[in-house]
Structure formats: C-alpha cells, structure tokens
CSV table of N, CA, C and O in Angstrom, one decimal:
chain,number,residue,atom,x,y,z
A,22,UNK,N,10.7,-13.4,-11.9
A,22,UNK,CA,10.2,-12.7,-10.8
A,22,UNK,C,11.0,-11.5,-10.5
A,22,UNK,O,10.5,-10.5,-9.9
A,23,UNK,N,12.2,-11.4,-10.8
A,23,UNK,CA,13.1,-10.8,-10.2
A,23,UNK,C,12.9,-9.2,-11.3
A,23,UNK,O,13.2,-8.1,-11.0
A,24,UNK,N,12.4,-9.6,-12.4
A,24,UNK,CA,11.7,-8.6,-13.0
A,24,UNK,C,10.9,-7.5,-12.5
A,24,UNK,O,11.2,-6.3,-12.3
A,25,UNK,N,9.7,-8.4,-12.3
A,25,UNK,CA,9.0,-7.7,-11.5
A,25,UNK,C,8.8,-6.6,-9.7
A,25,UNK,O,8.0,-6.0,-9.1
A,26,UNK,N,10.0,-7.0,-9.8
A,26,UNK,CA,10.4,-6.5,-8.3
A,26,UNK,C,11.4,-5.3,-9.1
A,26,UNK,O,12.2,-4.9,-8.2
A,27,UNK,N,11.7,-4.7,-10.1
A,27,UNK,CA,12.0,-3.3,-10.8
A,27,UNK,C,11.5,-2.7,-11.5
A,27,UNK,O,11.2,-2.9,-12.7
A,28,UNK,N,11.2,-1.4,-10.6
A,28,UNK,CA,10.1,-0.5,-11.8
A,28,UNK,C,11.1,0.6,-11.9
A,28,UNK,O,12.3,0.8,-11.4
A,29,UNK,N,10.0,1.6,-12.8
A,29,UNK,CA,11.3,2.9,-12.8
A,29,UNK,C,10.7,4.3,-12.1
A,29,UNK,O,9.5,4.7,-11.9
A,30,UNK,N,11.9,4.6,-11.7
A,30,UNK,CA,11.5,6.3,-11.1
A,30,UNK,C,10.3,7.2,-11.6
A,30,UNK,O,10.5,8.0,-12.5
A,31,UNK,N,9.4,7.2,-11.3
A,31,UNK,CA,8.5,8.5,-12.6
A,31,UNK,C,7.9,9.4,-10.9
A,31,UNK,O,6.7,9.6,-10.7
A,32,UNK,N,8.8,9.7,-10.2
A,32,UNK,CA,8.5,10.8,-9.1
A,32,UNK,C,8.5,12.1,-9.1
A,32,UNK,O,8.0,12.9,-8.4
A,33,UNK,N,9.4,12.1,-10.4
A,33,UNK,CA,10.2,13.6,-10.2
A,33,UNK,C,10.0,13.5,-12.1
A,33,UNK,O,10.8,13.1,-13.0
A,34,UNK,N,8.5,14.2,-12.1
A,34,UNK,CA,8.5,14.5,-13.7
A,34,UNK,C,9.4,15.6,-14.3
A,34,UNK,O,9.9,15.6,-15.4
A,35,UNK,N,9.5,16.5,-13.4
A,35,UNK,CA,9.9,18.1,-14.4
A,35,UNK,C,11.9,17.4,-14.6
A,35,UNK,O,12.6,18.1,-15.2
A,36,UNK,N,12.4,15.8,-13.8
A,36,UNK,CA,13.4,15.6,-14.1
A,36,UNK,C,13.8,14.5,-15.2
A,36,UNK,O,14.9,14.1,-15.6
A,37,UNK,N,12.3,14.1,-15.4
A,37,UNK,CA,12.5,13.5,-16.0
A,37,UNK,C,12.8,13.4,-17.5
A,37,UNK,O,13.2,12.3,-17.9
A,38,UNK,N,12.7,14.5,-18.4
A,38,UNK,CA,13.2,15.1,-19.7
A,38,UNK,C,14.8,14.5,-19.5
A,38,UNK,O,15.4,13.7,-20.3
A,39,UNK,N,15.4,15.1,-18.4
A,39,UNK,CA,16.8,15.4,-19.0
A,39,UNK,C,17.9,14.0,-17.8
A,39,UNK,O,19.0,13.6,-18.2
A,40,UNK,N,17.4,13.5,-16.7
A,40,UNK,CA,17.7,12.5,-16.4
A,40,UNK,C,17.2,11.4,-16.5
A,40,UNK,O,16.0,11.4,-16.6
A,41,UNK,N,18.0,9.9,-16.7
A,41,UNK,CA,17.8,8.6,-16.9
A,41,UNK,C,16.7,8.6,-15.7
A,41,UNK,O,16.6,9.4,-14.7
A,42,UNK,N,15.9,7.5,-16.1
A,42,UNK,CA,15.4,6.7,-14.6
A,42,UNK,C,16.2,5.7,-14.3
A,42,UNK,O,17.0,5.0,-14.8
A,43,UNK,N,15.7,6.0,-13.0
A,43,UNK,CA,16.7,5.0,-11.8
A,43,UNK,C,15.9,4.0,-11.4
A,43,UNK,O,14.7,4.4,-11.2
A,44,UNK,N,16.1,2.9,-11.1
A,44,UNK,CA,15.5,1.9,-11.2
A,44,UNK,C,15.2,1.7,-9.3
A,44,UNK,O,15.8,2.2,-8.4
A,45,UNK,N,13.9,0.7,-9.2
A,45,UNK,CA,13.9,0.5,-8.2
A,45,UNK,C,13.5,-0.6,-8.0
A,45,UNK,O,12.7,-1.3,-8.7
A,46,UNK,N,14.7,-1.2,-6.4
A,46,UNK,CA,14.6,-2.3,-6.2
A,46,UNK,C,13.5,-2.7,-5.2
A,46,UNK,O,13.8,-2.7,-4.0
A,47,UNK,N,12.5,-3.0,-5.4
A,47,UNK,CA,11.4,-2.8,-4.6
A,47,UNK,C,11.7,-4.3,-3.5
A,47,UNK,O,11.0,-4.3,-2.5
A,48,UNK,N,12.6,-5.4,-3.6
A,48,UNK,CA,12.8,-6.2,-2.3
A,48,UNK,C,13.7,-5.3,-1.3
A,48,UNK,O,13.8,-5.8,-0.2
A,49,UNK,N,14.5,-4.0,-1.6
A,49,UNK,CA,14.8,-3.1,-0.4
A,49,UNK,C,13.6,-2.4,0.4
A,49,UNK,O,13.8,-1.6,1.3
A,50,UNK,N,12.4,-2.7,-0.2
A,50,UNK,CA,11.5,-1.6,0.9
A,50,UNK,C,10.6,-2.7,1.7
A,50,UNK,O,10.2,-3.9,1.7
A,51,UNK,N,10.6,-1.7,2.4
A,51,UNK,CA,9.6,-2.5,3.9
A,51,UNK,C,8.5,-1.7,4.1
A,51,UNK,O,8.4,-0.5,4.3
A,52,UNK,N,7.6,-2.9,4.0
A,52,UNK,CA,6.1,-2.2,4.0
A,52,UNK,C,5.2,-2.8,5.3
A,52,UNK,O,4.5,-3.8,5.2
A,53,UNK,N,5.4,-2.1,6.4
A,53,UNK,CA,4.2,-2.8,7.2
A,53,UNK,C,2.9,-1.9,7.6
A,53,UNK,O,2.9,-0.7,7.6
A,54,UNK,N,1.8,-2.7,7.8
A,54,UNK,CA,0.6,-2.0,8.4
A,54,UNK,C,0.6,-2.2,9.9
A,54,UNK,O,0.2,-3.1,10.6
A,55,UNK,N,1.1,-0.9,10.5
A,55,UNK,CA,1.6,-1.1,12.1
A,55,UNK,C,-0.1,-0.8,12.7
A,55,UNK,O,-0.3,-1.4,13.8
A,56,UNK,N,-1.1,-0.2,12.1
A,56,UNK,CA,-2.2,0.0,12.6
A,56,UNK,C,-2.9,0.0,12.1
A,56,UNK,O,-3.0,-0.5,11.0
A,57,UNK,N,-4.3,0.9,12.8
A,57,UNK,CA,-6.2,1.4,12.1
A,57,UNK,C,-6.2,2.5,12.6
A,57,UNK,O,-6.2,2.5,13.8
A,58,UNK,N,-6.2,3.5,12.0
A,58,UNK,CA,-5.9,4.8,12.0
A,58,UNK,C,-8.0,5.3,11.8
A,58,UNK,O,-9.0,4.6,11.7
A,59,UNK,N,-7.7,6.7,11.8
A,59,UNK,CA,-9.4,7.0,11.5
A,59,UNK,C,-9.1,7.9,10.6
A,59,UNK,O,-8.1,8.6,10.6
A,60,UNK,N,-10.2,8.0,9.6
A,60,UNK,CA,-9.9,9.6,9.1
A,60,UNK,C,-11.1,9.9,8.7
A,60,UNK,O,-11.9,9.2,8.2
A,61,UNK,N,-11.4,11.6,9.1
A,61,UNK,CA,-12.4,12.6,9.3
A,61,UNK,C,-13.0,12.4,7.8
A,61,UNK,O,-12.3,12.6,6.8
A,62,UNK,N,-14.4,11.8,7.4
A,62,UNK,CA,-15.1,12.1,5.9
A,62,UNK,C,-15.7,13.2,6.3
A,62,UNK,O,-16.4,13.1,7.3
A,63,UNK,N,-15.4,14.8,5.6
A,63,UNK,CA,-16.7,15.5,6.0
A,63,UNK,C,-17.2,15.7,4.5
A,63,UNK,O,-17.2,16.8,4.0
A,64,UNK,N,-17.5,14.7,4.1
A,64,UNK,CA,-18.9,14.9,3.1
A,64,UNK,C,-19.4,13.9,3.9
A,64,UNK,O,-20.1,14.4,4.8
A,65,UNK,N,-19.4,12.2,3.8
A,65,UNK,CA,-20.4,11.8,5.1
A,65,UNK,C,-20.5,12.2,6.1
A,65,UNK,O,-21.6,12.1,6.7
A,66,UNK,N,-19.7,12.8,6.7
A,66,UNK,CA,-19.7,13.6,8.2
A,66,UNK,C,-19.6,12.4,9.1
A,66,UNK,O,-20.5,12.2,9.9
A,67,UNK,N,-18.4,11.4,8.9
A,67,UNK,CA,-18.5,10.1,9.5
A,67,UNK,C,-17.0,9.9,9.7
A,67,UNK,O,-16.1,10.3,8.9
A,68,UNK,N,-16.7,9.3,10.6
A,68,UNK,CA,-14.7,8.6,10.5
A,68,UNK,C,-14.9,7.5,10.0
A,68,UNK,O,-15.9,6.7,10.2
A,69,UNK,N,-13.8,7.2,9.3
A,69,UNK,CA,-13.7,6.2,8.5
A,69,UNK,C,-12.8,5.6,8.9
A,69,UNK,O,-11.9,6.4,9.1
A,70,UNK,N,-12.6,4.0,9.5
A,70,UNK,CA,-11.6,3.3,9.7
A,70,UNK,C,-10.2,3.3,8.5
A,70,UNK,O,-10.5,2.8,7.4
A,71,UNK,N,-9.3,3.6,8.5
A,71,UNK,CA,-8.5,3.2,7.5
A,71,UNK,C,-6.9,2.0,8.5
A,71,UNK,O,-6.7,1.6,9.6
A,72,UNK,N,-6.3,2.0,7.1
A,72,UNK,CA,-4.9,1.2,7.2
A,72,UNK,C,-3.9,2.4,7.4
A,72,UNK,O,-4.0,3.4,6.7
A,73,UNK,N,-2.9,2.3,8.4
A,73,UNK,CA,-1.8,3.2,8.4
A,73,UNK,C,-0.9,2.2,7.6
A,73,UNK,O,-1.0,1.0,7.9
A,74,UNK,N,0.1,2.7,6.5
A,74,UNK,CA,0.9,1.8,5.8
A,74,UNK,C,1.9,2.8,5.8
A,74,UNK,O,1.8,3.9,5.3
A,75,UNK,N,3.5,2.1,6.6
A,75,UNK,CA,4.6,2.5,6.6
A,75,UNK,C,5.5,1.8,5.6
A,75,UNK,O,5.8,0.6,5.6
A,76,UNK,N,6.0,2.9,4.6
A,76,UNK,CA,6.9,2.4,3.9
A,76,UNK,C,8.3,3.1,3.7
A,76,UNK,O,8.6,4.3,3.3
A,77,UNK,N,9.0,2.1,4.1
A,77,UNK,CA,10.7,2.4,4.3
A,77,UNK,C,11.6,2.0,2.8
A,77,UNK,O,11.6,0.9,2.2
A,78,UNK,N,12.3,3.0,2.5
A,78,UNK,CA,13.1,3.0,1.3
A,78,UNK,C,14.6,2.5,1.3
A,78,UNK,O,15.2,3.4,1.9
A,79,UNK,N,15.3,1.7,1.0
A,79,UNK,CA,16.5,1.3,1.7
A,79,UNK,C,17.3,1.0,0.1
A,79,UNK,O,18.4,0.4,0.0
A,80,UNK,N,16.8,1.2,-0.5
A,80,UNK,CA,17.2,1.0,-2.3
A,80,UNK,C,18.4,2.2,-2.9
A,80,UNK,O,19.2,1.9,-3.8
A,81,UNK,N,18.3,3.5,-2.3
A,81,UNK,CA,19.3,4.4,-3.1
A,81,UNK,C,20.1,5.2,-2.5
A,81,UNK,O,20.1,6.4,-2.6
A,82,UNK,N,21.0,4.4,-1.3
A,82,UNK,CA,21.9,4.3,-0.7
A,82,UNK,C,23.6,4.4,-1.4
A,82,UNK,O,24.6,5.1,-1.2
A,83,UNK,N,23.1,3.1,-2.5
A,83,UNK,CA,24.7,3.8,-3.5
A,83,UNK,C,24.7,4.7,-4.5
A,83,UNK,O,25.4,4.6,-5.5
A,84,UNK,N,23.7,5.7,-4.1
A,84,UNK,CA,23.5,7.1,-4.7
A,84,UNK,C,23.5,8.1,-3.9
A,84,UNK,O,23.2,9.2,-4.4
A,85,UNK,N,23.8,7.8,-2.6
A,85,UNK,CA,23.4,8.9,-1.7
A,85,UNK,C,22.4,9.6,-1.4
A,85,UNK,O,22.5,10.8,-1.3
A,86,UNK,N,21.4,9.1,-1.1
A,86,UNK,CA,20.2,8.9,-0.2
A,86,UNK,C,19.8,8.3,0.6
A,86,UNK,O,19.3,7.2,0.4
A,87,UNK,N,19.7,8.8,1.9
A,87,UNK,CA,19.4,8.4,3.4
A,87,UNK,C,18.2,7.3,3.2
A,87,UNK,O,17.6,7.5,2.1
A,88,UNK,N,17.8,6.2,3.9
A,88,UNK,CA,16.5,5.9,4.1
A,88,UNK,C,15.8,6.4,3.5
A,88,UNK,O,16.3,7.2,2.7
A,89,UNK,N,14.4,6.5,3.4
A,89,UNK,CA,13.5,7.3,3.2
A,89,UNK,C,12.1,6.6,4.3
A,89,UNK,O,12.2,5.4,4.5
A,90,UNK,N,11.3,7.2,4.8
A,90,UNK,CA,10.4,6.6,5.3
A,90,UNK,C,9.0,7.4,5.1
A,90,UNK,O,9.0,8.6,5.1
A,91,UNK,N,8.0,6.8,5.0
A,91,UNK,CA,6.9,7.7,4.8
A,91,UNK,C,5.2,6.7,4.9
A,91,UNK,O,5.1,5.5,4.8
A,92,UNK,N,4.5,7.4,5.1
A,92,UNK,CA,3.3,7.0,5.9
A,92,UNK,C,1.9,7.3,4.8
A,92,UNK,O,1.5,8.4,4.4
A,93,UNK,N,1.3,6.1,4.4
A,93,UNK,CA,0.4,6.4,3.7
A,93,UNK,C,-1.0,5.7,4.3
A,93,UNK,O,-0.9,4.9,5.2
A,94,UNK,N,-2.3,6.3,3.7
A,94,UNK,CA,-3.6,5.9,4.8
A,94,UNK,C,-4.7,5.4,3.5
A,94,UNK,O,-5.1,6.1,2.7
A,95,UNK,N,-5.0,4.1,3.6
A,95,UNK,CA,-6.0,3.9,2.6
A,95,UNK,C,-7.0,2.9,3.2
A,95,UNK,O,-6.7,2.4,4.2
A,96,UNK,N,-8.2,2.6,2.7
A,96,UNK,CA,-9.6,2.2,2.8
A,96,UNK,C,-9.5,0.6,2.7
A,96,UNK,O,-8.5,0.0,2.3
A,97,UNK,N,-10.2,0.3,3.1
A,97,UNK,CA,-10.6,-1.8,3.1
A,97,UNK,C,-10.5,-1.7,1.4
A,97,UNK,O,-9.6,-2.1,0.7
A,98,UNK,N,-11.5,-1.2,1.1
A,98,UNK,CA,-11.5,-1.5,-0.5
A,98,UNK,C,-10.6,-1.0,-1.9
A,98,UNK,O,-10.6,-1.3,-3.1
A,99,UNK,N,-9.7,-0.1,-1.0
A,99,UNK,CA,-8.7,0.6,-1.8
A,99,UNK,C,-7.8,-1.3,-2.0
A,99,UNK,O,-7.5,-1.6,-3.2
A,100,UNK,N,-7.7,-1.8,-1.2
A,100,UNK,CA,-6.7,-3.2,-1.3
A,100,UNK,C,-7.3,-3.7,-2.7
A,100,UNK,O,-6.5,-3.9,-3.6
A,101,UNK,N,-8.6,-3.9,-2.9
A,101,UNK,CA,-9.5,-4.4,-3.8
A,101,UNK,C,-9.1,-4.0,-5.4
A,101,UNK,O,-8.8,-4.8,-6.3
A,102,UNK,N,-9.3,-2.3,-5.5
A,102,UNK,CA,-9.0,-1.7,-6.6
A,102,UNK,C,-7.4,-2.2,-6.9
A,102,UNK,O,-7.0,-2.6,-8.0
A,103,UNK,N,-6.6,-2.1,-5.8
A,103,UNK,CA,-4.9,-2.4,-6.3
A,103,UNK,C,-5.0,-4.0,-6.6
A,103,UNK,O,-4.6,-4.0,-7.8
A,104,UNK,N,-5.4,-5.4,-6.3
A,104,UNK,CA,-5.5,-6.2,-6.5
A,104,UNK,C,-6.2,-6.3,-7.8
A,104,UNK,O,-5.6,-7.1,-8.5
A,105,UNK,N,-7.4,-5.6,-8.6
A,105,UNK,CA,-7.7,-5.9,-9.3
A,105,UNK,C,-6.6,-5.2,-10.6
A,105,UNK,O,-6.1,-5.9,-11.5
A,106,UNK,N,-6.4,-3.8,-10.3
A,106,UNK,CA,-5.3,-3.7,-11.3
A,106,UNK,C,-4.0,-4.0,-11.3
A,106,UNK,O,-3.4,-3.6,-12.3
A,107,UNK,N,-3.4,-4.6,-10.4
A,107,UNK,CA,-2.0,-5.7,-10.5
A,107,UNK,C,-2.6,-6.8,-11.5
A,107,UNK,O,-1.9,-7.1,-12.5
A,108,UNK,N,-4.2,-7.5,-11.1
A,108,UNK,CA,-4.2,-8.7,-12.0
A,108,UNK,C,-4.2,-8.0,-13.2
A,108,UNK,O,-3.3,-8.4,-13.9
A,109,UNK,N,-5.0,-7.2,-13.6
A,109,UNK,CA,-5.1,-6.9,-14.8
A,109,UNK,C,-4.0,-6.1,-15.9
A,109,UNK,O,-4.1,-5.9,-17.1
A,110,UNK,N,-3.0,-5.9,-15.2
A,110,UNK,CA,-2.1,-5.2,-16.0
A,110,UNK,C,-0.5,-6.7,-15.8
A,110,UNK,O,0.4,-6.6,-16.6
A,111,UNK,N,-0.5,-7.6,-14.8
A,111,UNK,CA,0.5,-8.5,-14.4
A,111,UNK,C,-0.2,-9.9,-14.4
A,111,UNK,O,0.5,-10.9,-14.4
A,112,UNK,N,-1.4,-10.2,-14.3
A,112,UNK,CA,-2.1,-11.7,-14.4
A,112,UNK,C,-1.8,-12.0,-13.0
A,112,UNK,O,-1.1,-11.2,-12.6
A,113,UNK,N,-2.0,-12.6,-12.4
A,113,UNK,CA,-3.0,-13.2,-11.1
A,113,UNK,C,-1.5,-13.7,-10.0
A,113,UNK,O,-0.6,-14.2,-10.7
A,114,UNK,N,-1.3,-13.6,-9.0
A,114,UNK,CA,-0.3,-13.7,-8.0
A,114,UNK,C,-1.0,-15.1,-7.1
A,114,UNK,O,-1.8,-14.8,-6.2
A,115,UNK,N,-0.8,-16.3,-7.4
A,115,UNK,CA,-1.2,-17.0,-6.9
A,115,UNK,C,-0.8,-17.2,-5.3
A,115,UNK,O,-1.7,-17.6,-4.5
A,116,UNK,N,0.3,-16.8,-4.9
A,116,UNK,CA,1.0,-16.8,-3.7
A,116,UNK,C,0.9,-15.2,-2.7
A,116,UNK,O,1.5,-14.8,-1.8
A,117,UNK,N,0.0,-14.7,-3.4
A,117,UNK,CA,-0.1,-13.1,-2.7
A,117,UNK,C,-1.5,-13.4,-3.5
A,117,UNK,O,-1.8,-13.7,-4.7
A,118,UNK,N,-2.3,-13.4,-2.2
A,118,UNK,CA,-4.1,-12.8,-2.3
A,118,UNK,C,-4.6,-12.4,-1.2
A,118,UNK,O,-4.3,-12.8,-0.1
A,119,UNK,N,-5.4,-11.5,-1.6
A,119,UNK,CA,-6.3,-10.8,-0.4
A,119,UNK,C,-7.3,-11.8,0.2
A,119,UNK,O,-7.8,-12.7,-0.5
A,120,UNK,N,-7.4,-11.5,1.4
A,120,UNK,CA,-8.6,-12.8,1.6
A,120,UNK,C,-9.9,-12.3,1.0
A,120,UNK,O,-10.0,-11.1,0.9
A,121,UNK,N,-10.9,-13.1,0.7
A,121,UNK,CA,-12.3,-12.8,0.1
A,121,UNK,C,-12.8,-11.7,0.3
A,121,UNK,O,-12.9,-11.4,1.5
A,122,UNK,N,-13.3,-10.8,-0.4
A,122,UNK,CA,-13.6,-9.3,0.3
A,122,UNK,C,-15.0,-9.3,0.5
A,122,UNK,O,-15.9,-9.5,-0.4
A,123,UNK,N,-15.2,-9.1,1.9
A,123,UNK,CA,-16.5,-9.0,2.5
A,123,UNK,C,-17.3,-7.6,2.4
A,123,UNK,O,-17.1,-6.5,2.9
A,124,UNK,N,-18.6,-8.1,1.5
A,124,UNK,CA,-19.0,-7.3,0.8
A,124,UNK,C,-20.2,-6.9,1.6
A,124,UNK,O,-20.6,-5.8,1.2
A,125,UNK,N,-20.8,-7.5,2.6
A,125,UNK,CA,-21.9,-7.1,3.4
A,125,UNK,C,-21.4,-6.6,5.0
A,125,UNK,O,-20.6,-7.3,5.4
A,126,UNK,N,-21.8,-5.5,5.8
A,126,UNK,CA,-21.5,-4.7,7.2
A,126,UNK,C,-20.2,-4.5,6.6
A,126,UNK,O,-19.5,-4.8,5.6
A,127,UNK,N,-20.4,-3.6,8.1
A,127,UNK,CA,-19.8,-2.6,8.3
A,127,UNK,C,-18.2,-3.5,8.1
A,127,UNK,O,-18.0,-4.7,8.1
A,128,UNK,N,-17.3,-2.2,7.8
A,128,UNK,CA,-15.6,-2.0,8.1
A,128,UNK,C,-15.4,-1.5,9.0
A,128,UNK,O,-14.9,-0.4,8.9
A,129,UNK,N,-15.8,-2.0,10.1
A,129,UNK,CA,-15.6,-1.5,11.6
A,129,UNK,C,-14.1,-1.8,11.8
A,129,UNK,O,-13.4,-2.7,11.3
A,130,UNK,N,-13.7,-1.0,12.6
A,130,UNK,CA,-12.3,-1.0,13.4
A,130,UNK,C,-11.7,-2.3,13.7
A,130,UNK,O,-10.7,-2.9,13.3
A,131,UNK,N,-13.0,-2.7,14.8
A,131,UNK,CA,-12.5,-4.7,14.6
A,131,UNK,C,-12.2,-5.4,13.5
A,131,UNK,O,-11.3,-6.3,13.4
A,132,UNK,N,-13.0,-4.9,12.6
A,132,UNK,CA,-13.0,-5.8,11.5
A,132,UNK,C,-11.6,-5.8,11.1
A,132,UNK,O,-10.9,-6.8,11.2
A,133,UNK,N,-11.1,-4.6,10.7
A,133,UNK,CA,-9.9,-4.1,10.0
A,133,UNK,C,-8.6,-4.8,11.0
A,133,UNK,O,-7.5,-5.3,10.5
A,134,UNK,N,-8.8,-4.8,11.9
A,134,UNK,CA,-7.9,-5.3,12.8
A,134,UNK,C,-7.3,-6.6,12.7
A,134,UNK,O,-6.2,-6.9,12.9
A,135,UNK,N,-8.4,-7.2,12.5
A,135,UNK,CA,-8.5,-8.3,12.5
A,135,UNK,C,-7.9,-9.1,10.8
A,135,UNK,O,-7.6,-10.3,10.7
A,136,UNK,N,-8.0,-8.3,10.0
A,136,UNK,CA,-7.5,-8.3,8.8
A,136,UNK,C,-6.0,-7.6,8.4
A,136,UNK,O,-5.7,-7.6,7.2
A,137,UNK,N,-5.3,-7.0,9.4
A,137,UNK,CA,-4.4,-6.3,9.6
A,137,UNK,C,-3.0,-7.0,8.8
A,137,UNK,O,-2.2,-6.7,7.9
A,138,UNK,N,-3.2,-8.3,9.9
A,138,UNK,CA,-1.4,-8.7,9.6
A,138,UNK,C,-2.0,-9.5,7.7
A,138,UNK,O,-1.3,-9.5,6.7
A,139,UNK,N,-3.3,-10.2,7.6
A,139,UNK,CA,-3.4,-10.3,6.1
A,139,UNK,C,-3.0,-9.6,5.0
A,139,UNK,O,-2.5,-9.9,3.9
A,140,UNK,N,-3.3,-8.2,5.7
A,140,UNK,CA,-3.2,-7.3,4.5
A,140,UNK,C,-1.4,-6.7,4.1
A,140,UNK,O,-0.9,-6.5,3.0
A,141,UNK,N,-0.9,-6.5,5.5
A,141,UNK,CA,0.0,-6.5,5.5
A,141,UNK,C,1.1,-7.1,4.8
A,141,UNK,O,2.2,-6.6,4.5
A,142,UNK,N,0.6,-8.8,4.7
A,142,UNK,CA,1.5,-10.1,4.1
A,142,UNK,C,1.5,-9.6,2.8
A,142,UNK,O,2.4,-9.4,2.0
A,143,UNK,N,-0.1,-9.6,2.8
A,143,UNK,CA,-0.3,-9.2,1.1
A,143,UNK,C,0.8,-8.4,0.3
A,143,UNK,O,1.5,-8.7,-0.6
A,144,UNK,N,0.6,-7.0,1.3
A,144,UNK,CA,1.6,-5.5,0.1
A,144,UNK,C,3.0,-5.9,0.1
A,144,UNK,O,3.7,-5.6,-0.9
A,145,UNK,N,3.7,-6.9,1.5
A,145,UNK,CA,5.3,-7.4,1.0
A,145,UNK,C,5.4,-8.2,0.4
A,145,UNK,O,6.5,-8.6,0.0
C-alpha cells in the first residue's frame, strides 16, 4: 500500500529533462470537501452544482517549500470518471468506494450535500 501512496512530480515539464522527480508522499496531503459551490455553464446557460475540494500540501517541507494549499471545483460525475480510471489502471479499492451513482434527477444542491462528507472519505 505504501507504494501506492508515491507518485512522481510531472508538474513542472520544461523541468523535467534536466531535474530528477521528486516523489510524493501523498499521506502528507489533506483533502477535504468543505462545500457546494455553483459554477456559471454558459453553453447550458444553467449553474451547475459542483464540489469545492481543498487540497493542502505538507510533503516538501525538507526541501524548502511552504505548505502549499489550493482549491479545485468538480461535478457529481467527475468522482465517477476518477473511480473508474483508478479501477482500471490500480484494480478495485475495496475499502474506498463511492456510494452507487445515482443515475436518474437532478444533482441538485441537496443532493450533493448530502453526499458531501461520502465523497470526501472517498478522495482521503
């Protein structure tokens, strides 16, 4: 397991020719969904409920780098696509699953809410 909790740097391509990658310890980061954020579709011309997902960096500290913290916004079904390609590229997480994805109505605000701290268990 403890494998799998290290991947490598590929953030910084134009450095990557001439510097090593640096590994990351991905049990130093903290990932919560503090909320349900909206965001403007203007091709449906509709708000879309999303996930606010805060993730804090606490890994390259004996390198001289502060924290890092940063704020990312994704969809009910975005969980779906990362779930299916974790299984498919790592085989199946019996102890980390999304609950059943509800495939009929709306992804209303309630709904998401209500799925919040699930989803959240999920990404740590």
């Amino acid at each position: 397991v403890e494998e799998a909790m290290m991947v490598l740097e590929d953030d910084s391509p134009m450095e990557a020719a001439s510097t090593p990658s640096t590994p990351r310890n991905l049990t130093a980061w903290n990932i919560t969904i503090p909320y349900i954020d909206f965001y403007d579709d203007d091709v449906k011309r509709e708000r879309i409920p999303v996930f606010c997902i805060d993730v804090e960096r606490n890994d390259r500290k004996a390198v001289g780098h502060d924290t890092e913290h940063w704020s990312v916004y994704r969809r009910y079904l975005e969980f779906y696509v990362l779930e299916s390609k974790l299984t498919e590229f790592h085989g199946s997480f019996p102890d980390a699953q999304l609950p059943s994805k509800r495939i009929i109505g709306p992804k209303n605000y309630e709904f998401l809410t209500s799925k919040r701290e699930e989803f959240e268990e999920y990404l740590q």
